[in-house]
PDB file of C-alpha atoms and ligand atoms in Angstrom:
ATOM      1  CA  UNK A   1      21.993  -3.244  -1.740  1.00  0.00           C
ATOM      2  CA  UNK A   2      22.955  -3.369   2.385  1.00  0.00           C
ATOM      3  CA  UNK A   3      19.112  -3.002   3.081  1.00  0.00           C
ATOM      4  CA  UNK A   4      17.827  -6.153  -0.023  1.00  0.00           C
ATOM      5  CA  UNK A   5      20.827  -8.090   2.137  1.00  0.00           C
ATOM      6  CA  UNK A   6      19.301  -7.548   5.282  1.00  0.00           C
ATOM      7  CA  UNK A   7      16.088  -8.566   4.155  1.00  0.00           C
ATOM      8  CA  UNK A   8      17.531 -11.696   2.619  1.00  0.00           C
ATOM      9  CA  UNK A   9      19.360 -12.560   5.447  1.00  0.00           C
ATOM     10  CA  UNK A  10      15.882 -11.869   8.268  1.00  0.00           C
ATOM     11  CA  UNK A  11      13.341 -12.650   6.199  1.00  0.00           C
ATOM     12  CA  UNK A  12      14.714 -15.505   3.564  1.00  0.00           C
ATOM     13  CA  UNK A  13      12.851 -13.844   0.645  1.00  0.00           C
ATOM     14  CA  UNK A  14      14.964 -12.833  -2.285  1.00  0.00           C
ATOM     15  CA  UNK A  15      15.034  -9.124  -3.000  1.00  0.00           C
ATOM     16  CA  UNK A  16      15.653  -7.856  -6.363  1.00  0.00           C
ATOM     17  CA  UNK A  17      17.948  -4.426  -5.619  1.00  0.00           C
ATOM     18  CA  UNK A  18      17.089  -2.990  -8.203  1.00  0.00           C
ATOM     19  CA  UNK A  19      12.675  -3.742  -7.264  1.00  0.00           C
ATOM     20  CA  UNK A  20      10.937   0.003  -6.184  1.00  0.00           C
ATOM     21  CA  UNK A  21      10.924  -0.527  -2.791  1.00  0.00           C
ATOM     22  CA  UNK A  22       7.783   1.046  -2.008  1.00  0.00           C
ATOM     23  CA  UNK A  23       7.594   1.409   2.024  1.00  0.00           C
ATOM     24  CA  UNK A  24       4.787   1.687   4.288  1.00  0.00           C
ATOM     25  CA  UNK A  25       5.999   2.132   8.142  1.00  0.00           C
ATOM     26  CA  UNK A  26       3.759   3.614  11.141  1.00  0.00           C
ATOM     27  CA  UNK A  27       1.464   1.917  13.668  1.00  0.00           C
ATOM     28  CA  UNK A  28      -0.607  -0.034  12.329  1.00  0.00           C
ATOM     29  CA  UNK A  29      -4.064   1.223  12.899  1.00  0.00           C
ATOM     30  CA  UNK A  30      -7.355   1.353  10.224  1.00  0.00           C
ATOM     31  CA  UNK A  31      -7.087   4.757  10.144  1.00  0.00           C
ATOM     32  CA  UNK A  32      -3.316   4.687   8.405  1.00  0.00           C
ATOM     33  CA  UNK A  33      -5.296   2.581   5.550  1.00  0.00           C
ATOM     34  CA  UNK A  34      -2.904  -0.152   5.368  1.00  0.00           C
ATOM     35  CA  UNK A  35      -5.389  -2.321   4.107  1.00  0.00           C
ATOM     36  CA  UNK A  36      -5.830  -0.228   0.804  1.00  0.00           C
ATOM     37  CA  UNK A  37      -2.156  -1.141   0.648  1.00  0.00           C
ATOM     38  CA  UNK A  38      -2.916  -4.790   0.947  1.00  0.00           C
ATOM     39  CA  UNK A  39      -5.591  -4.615  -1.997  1.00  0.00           C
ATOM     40  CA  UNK A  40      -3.467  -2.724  -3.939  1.00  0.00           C
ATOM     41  CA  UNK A  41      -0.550  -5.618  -3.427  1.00  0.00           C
ATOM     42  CA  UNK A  42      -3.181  -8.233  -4.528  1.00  0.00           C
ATOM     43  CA  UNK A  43      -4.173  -6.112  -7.267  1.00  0.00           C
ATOM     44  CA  UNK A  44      -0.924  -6.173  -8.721  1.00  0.00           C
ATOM     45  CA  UNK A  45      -0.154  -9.673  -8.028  1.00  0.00           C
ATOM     46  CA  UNK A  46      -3.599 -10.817  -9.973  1.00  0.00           C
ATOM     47  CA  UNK A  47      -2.461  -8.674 -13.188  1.00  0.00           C
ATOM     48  CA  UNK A  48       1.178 -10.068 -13.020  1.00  0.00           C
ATOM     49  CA  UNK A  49      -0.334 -13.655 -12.899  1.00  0.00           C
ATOM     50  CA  UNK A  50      -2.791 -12.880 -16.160  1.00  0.00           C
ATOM     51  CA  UNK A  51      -0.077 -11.665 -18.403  1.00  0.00           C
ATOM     52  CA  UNK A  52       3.271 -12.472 -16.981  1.00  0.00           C
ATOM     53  CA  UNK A  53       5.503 -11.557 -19.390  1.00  0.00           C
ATOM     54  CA  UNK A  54       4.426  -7.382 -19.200  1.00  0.00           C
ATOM     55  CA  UNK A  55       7.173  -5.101 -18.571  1.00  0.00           C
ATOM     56  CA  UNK A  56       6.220  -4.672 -15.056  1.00  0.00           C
ATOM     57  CA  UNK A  57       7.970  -2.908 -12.864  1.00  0.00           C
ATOM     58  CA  UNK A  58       9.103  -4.738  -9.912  1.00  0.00           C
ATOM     59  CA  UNK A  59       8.423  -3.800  -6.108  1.00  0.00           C
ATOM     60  CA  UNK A  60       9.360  -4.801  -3.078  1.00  0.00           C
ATOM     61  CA  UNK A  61       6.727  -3.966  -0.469  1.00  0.00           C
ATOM     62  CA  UNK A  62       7.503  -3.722   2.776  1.00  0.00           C
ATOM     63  CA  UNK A  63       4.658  -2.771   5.231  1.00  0.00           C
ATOM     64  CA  UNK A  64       5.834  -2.509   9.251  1.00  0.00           C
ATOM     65  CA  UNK A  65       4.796  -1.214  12.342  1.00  0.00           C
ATOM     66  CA  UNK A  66       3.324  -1.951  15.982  1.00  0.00           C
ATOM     67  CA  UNK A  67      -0.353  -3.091  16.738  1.00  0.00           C
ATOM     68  CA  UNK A  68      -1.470  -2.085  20.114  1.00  0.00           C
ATOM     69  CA  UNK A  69      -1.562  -5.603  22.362  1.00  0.00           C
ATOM     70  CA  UNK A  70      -5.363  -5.425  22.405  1.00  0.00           C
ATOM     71  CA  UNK A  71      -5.962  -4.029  18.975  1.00  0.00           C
ATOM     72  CA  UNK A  72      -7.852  -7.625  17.486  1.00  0.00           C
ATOM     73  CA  UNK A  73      -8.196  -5.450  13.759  1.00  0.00           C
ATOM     74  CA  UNK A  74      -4.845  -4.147  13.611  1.00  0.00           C
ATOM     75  CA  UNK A  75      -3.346  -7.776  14.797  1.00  0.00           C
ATOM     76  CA  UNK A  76      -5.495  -9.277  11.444  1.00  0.00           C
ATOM     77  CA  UNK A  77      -4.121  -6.783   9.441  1.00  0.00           C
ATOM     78  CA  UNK A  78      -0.381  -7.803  10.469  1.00  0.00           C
ATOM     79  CA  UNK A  79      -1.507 -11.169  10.067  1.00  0.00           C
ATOM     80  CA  UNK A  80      -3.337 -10.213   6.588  1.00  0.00           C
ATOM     81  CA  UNK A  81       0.204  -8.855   5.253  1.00  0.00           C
ATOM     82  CA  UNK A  82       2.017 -11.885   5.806  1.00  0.00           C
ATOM     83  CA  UNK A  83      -0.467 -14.374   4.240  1.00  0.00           C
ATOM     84  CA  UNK A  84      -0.404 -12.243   1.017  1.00  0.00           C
ATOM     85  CA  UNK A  85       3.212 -12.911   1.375  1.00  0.00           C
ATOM     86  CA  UNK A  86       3.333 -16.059   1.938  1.00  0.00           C
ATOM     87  CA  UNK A  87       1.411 -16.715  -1.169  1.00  0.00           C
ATOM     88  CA  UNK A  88       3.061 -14.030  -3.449  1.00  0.00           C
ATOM     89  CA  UNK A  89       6.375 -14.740  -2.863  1.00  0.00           C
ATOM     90  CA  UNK A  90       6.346 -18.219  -3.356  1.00  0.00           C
ATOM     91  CA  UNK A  91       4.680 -17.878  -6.418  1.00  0.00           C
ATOM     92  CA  UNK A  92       7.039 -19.263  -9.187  1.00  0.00           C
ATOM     93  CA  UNK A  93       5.107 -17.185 -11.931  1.00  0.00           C
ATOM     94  CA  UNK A  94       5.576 -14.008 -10.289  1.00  0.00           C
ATOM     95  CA  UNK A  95       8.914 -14.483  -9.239  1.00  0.00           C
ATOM     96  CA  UNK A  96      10.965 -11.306  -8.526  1.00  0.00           C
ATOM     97  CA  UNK A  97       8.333  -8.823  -9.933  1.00  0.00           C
ATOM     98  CA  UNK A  98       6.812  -8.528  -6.774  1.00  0.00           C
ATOM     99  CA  UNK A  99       7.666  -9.421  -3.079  1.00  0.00           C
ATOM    100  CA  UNK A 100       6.026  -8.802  -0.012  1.00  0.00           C
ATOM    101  CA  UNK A 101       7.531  -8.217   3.976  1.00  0.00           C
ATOM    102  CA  UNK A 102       6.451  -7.600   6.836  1.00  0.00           C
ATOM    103  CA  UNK A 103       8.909  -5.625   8.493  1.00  0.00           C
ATOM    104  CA  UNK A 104       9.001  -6.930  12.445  1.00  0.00           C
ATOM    105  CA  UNK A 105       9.351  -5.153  15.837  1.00  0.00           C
ATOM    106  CA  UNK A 106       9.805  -1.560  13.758  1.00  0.00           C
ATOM    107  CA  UNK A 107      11.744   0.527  15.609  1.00  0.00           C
ATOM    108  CA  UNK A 108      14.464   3.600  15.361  1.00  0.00           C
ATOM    109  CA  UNK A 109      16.968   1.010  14.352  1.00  0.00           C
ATOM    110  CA  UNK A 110      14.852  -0.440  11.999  1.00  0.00           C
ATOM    111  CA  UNK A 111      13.544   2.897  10.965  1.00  0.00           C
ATOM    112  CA  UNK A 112      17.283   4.315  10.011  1.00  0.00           C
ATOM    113  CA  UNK A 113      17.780   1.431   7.200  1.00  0.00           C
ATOM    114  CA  UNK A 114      13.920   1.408   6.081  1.00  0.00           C
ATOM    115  CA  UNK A 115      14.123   5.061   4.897  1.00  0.00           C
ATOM    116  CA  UNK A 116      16.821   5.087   3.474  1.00  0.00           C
ATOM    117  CA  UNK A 117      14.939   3.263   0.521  1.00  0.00           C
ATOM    118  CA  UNK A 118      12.343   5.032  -1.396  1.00  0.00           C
ATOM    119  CA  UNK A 119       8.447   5.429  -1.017  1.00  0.00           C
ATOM    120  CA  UNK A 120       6.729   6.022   2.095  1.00  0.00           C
ATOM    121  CA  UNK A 121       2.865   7.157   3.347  1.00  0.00           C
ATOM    122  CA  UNK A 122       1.454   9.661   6.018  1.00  0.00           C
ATOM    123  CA  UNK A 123       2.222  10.878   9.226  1.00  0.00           C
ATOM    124  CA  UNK A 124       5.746  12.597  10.100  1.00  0.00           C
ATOM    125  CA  UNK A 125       6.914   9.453   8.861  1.00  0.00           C
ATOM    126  CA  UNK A 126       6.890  10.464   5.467  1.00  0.00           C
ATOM    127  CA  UNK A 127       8.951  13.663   6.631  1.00  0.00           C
ATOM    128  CA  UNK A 128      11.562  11.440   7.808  1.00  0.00           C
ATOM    129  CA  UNK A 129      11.293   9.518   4.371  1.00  0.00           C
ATOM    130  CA  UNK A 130      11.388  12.817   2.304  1.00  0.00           C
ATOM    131  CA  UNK A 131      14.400  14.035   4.140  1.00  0.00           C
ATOM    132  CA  UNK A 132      16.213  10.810   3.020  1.00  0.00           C
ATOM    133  CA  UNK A 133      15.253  11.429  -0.503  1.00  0.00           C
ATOM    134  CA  UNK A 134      11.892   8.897  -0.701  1.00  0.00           C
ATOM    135  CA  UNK A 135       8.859  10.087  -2.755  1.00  0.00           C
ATOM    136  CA  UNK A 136       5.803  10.083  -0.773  1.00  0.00           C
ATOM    137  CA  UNK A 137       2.371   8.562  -2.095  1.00  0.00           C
ATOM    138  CA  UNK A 138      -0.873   9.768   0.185  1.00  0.00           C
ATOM    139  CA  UNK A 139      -3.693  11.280   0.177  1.00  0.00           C
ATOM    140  CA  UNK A 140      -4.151  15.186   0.663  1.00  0.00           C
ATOM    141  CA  UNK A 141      -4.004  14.791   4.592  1.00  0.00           C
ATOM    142  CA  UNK A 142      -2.043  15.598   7.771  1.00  0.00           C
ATOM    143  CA  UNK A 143       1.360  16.315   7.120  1.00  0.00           C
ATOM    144  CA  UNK A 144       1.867  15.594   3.223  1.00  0.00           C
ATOM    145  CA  UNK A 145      -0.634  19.215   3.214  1.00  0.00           C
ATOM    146  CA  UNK A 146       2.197  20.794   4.956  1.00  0.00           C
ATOM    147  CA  UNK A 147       4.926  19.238   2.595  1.00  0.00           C
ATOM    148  CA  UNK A 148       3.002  19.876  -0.524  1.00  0.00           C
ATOM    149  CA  UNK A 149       2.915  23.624   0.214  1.00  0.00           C
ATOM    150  CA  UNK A 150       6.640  23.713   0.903  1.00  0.00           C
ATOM    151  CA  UNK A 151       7.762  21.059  -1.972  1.00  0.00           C
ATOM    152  CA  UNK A 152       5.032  22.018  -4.370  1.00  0.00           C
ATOM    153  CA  UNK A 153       2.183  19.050  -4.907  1.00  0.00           C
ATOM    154  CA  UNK A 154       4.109  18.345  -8.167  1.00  0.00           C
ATOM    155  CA  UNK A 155       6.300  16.829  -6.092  1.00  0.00           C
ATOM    156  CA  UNK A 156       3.946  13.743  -4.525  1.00  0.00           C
ATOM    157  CA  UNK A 157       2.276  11.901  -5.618  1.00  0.00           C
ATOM    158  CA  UNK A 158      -1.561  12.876  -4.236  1.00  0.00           C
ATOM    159  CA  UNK A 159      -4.416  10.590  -4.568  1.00  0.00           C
ATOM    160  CA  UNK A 160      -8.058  10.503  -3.775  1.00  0.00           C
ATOM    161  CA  UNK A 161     -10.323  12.309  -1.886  1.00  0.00           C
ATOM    162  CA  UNK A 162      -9.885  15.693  -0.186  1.00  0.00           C
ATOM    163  CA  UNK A 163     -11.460  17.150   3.129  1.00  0.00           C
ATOM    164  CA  UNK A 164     -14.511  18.441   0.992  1.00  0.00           C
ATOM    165  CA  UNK A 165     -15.380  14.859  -0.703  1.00  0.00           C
ATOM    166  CA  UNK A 166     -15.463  13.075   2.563  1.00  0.00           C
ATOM    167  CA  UNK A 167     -17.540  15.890   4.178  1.00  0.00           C
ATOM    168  CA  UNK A 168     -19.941  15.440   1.417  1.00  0.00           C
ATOM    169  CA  UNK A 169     -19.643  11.767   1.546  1.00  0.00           C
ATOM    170  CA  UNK A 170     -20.162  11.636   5.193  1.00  0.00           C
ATOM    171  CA  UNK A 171     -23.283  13.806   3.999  1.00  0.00           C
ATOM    172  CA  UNK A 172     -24.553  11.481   1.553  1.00  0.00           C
ATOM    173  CA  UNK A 173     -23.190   8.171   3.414  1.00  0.00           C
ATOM    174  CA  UNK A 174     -20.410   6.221   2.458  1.00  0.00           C
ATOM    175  CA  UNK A 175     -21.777   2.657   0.563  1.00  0.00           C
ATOM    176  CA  UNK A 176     -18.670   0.415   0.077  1.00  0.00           C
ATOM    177  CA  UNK A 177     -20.979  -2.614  -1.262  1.00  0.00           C
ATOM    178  CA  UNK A 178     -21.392   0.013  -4.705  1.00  0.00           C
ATOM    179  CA  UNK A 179     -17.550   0.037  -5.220  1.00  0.00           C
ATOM    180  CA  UNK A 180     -17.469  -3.777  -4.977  1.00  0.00           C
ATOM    181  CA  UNK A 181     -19.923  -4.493  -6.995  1.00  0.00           C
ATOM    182  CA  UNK A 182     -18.503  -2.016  -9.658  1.00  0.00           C
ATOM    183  CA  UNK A 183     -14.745  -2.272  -9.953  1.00  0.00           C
ATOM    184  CA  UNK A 184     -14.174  -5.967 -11.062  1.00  0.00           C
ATOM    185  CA  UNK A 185     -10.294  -5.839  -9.741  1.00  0.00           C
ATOM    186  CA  UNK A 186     -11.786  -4.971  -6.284  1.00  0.00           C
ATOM    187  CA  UNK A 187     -14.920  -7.191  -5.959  1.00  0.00           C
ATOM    188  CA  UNK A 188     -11.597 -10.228  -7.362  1.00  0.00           C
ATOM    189  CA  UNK A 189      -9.566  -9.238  -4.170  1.00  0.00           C
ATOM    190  CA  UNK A 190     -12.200  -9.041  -1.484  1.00  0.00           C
ATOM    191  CA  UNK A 191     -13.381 -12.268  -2.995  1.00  0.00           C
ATOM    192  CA  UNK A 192      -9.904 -14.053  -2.741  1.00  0.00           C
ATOM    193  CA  UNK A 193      -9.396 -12.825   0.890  1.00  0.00           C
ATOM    194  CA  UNK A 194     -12.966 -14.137   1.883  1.00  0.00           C
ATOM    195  CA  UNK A 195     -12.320 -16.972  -0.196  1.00  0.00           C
ATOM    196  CA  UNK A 196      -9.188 -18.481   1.719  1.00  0.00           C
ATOM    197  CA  UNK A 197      -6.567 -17.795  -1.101  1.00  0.00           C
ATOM    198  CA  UNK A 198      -4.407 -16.029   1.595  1.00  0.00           C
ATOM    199  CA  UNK A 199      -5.102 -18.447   4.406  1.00  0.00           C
ATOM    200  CA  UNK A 200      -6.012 -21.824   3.170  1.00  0.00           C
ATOM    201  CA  UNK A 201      -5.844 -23.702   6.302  1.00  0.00           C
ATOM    202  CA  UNK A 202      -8.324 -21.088   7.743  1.00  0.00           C
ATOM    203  CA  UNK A 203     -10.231 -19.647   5.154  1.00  0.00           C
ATOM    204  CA  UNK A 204     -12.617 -17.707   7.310  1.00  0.00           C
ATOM    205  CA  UNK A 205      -9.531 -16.237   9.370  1.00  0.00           C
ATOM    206  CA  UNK A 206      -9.952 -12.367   7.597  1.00  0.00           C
ATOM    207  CA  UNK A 207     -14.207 -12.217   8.078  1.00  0.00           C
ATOM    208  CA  UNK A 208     -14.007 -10.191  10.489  1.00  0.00           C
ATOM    209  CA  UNK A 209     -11.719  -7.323   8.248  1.00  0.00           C
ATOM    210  CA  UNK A 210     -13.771  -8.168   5.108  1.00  0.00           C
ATOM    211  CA  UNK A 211     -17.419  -7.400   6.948  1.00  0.00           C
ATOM    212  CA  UNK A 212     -15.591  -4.020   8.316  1.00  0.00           C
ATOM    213  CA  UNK A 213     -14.722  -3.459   4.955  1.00  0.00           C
ATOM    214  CA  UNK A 214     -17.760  -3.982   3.219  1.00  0.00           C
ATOM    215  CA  UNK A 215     -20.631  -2.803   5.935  1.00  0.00           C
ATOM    216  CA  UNK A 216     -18.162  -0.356   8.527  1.00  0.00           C
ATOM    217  CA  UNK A 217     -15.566   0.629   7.534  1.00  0.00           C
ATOM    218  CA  UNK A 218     -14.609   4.415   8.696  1.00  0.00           C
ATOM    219  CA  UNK A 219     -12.363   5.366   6.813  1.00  0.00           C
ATOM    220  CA  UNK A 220     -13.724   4.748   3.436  1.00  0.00           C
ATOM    221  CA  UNK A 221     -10.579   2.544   1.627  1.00  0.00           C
ATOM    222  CA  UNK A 222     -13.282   0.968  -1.108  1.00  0.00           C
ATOM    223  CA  UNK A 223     -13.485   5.262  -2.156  1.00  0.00           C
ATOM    224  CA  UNK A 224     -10.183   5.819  -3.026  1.00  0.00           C
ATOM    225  CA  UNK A 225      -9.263   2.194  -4.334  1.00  0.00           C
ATOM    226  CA  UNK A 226      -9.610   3.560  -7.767  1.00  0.00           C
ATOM    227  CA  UNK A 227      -7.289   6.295  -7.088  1.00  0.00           C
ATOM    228  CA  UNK A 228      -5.101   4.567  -5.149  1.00  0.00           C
ATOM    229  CA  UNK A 229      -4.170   1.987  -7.686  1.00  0.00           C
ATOM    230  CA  UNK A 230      -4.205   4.529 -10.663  1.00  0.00           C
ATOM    231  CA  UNK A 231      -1.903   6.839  -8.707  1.00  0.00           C
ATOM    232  CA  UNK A 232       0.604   3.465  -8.045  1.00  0.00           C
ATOM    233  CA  UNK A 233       0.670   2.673 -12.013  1.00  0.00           C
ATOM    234  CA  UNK A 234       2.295   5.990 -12.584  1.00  0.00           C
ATOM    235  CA  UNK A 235       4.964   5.487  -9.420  1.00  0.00           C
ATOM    236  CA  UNK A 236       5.127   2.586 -11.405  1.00  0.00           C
ATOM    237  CA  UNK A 237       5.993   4.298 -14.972  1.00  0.00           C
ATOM    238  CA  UNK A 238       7.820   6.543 -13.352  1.00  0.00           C
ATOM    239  CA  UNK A 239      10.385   4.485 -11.394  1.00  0.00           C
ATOM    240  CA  UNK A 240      10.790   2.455 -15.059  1.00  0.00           C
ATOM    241  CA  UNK A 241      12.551   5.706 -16.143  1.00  0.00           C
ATOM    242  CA  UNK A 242      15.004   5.352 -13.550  1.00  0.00           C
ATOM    243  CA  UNK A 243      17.188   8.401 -13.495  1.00  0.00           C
ATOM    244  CA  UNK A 244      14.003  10.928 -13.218  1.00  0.00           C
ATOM    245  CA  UNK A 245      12.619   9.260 -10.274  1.00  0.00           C
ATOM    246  CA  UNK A 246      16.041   8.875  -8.378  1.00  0.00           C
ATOM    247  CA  UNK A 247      16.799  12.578  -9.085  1.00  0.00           C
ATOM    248  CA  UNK A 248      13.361  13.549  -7.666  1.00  0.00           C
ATOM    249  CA  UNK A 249      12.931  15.566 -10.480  1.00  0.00           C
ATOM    250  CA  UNK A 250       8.958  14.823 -10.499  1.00  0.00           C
ATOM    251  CA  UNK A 251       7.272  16.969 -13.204  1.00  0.00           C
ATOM    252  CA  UNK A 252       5.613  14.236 -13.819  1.00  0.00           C
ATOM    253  CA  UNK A 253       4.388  13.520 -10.484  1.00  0.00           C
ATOM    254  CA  UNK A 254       0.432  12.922  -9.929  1.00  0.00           C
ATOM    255  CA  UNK A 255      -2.856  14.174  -8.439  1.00  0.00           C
ATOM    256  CA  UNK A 256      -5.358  11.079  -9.313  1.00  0.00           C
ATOM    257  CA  UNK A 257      -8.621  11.802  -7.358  1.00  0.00           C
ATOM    258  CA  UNK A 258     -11.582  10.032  -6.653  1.00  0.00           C
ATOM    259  CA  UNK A 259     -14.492  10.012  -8.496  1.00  0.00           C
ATOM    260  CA  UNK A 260     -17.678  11.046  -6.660  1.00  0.00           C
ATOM    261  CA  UNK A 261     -19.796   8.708  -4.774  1.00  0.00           C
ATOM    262  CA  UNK A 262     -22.063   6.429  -7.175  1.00  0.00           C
TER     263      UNK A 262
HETATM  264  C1  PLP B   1       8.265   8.266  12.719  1.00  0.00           C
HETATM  265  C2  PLP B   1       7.950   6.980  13.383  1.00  0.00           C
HETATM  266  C3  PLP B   1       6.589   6.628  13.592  1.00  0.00           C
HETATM  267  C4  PLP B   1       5.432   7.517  13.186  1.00  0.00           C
HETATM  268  O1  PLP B   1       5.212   7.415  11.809  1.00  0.00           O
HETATM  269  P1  PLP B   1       3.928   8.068  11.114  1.00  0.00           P
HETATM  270  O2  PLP B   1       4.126   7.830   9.663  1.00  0.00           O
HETATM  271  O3  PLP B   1       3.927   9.541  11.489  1.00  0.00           O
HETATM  272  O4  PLP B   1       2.724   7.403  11.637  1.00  0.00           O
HETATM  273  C5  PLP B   1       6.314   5.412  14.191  1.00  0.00           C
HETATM  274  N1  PLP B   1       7.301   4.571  14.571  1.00  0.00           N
HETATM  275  C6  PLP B   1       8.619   4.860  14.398  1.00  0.00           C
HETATM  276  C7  PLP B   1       9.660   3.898  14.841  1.00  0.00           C
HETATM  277  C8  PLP B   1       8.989   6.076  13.782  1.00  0.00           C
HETATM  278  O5  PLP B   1      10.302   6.345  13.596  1.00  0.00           O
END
């Protein structure tokens, strides 16, 4: 309630209190994925605005975090994260099934009233989200391997690929124009960012993330989009149920991995 408040009071965006708040804080850097984040907000926003009166669960994202000052990519994804606010939040048909912040100038502060809410990503982050009782979505990576063997993997929720797929993607070679031209819900998204949707006064203003994307992008988000999003529906499912999810009594936590290359 004190942090949907805050947010209400710094942001002037209405939070439902009782919205998953579903929490991505680090540096922001391609490598953290927030991007896959940001397709799997406009994901959700497209399917709320075909059939708006589903029992959706509402969220609350809030993504936050420092760019370095001469980071141009990480700067357009800040800049990406707002725009898909802008336009999702003041969307009358979505209302308060889904809202969107950027959290600003993240910081210890900021840190100690972000975690106390519930969902967070990778890093030691996520241990500092875990120890305040948050359920951690992320791949099988840096420290959610550590906190899967001490909290049992039952107890995150683990998407996409592992260590051996991206060797033997890396092998093969990563093509993200097959995943766009497969997955309808992805090719809609990359389409609206290229499109303008997000920044209609510029609409060319995210090119240069949507080429990375599509002809370099490192660290393979179009791969575990899939995953990613299947993963989120059963956060989603889960959080409906209310008292399981706040207990953290996750049996029915996921693994939802990625199906090989094309
Ligand atoms: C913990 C922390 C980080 C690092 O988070 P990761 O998820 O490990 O990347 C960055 N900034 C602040 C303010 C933190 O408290």
């Amino acid at each position: 309630m004190k942090f949907s408040a805050y947010l209400e009071e710094n942001y002037k965006v209405k939070i439902n209190p009782n919205s998953m708040f579903d929490v991505q804080v680090k540096r922001i850097h391609e490598y953290k994925r927030q991007l896959l984040n940001c397709l799997h907000i406009i994901t959700l926003y497209n399917r709320i605005k075909k059939e708006p009166t589903k029992s959706w669960t509402p969220r609350t994202v809030i993504i936050g975090g420092k760019a370095a000052p001469g980071y141009h990519t990480a700067k357009l994804i800040i800049k990406l994260v707002t725009s898909i606010g802008d336009i999702v939040n003041n969307d009358p048909l979505v209302g308060d099934l889904l809202k969107v912040i950027y959290l600003e100038n993240y910081r210890v502060t900021l840190a100690e009233k972000g975690e106390e809410a519930e969902a967070g990503a990778s890093g030691t982050g996520n241990m500092k989200f875990m120890l305040n009782g948050a359920l951690t979505i992320g791949t099988m990576d840096g420290a959610n391997v550590e906190m899967a063997e001490e909290a049992g993997e039952e107890n995150l929720f683990i998407f996409g690929m592992r260590v051996p797929d991206v060797k033997a993607m890396d092998e093969k070679g990563y093509d993200a124009e097959s995943y766009y031209n497969r997955i309808p819900e992805l090719k809609q998204a990359m389409d609206q960012i290229s499109g303008g949707l997000f920044s209609p006064s510029q609409p060319d203003l995210f090119m240069d993330l949507v080429n990375m994307l599509m002809h370099h992008d490192r660290f393979k988000v179009f791969a575990d989009y899939e995953a990613y999003i299947t993963c989120q529906e059963r956060v989603s499912a889960l959080y409906k149920k209310g008292s399981t999810f706040l207990r953290g009594l996750r049996r029915e936590a996921c693994t939802v991995t990625s199906s090989p290359a094309p």
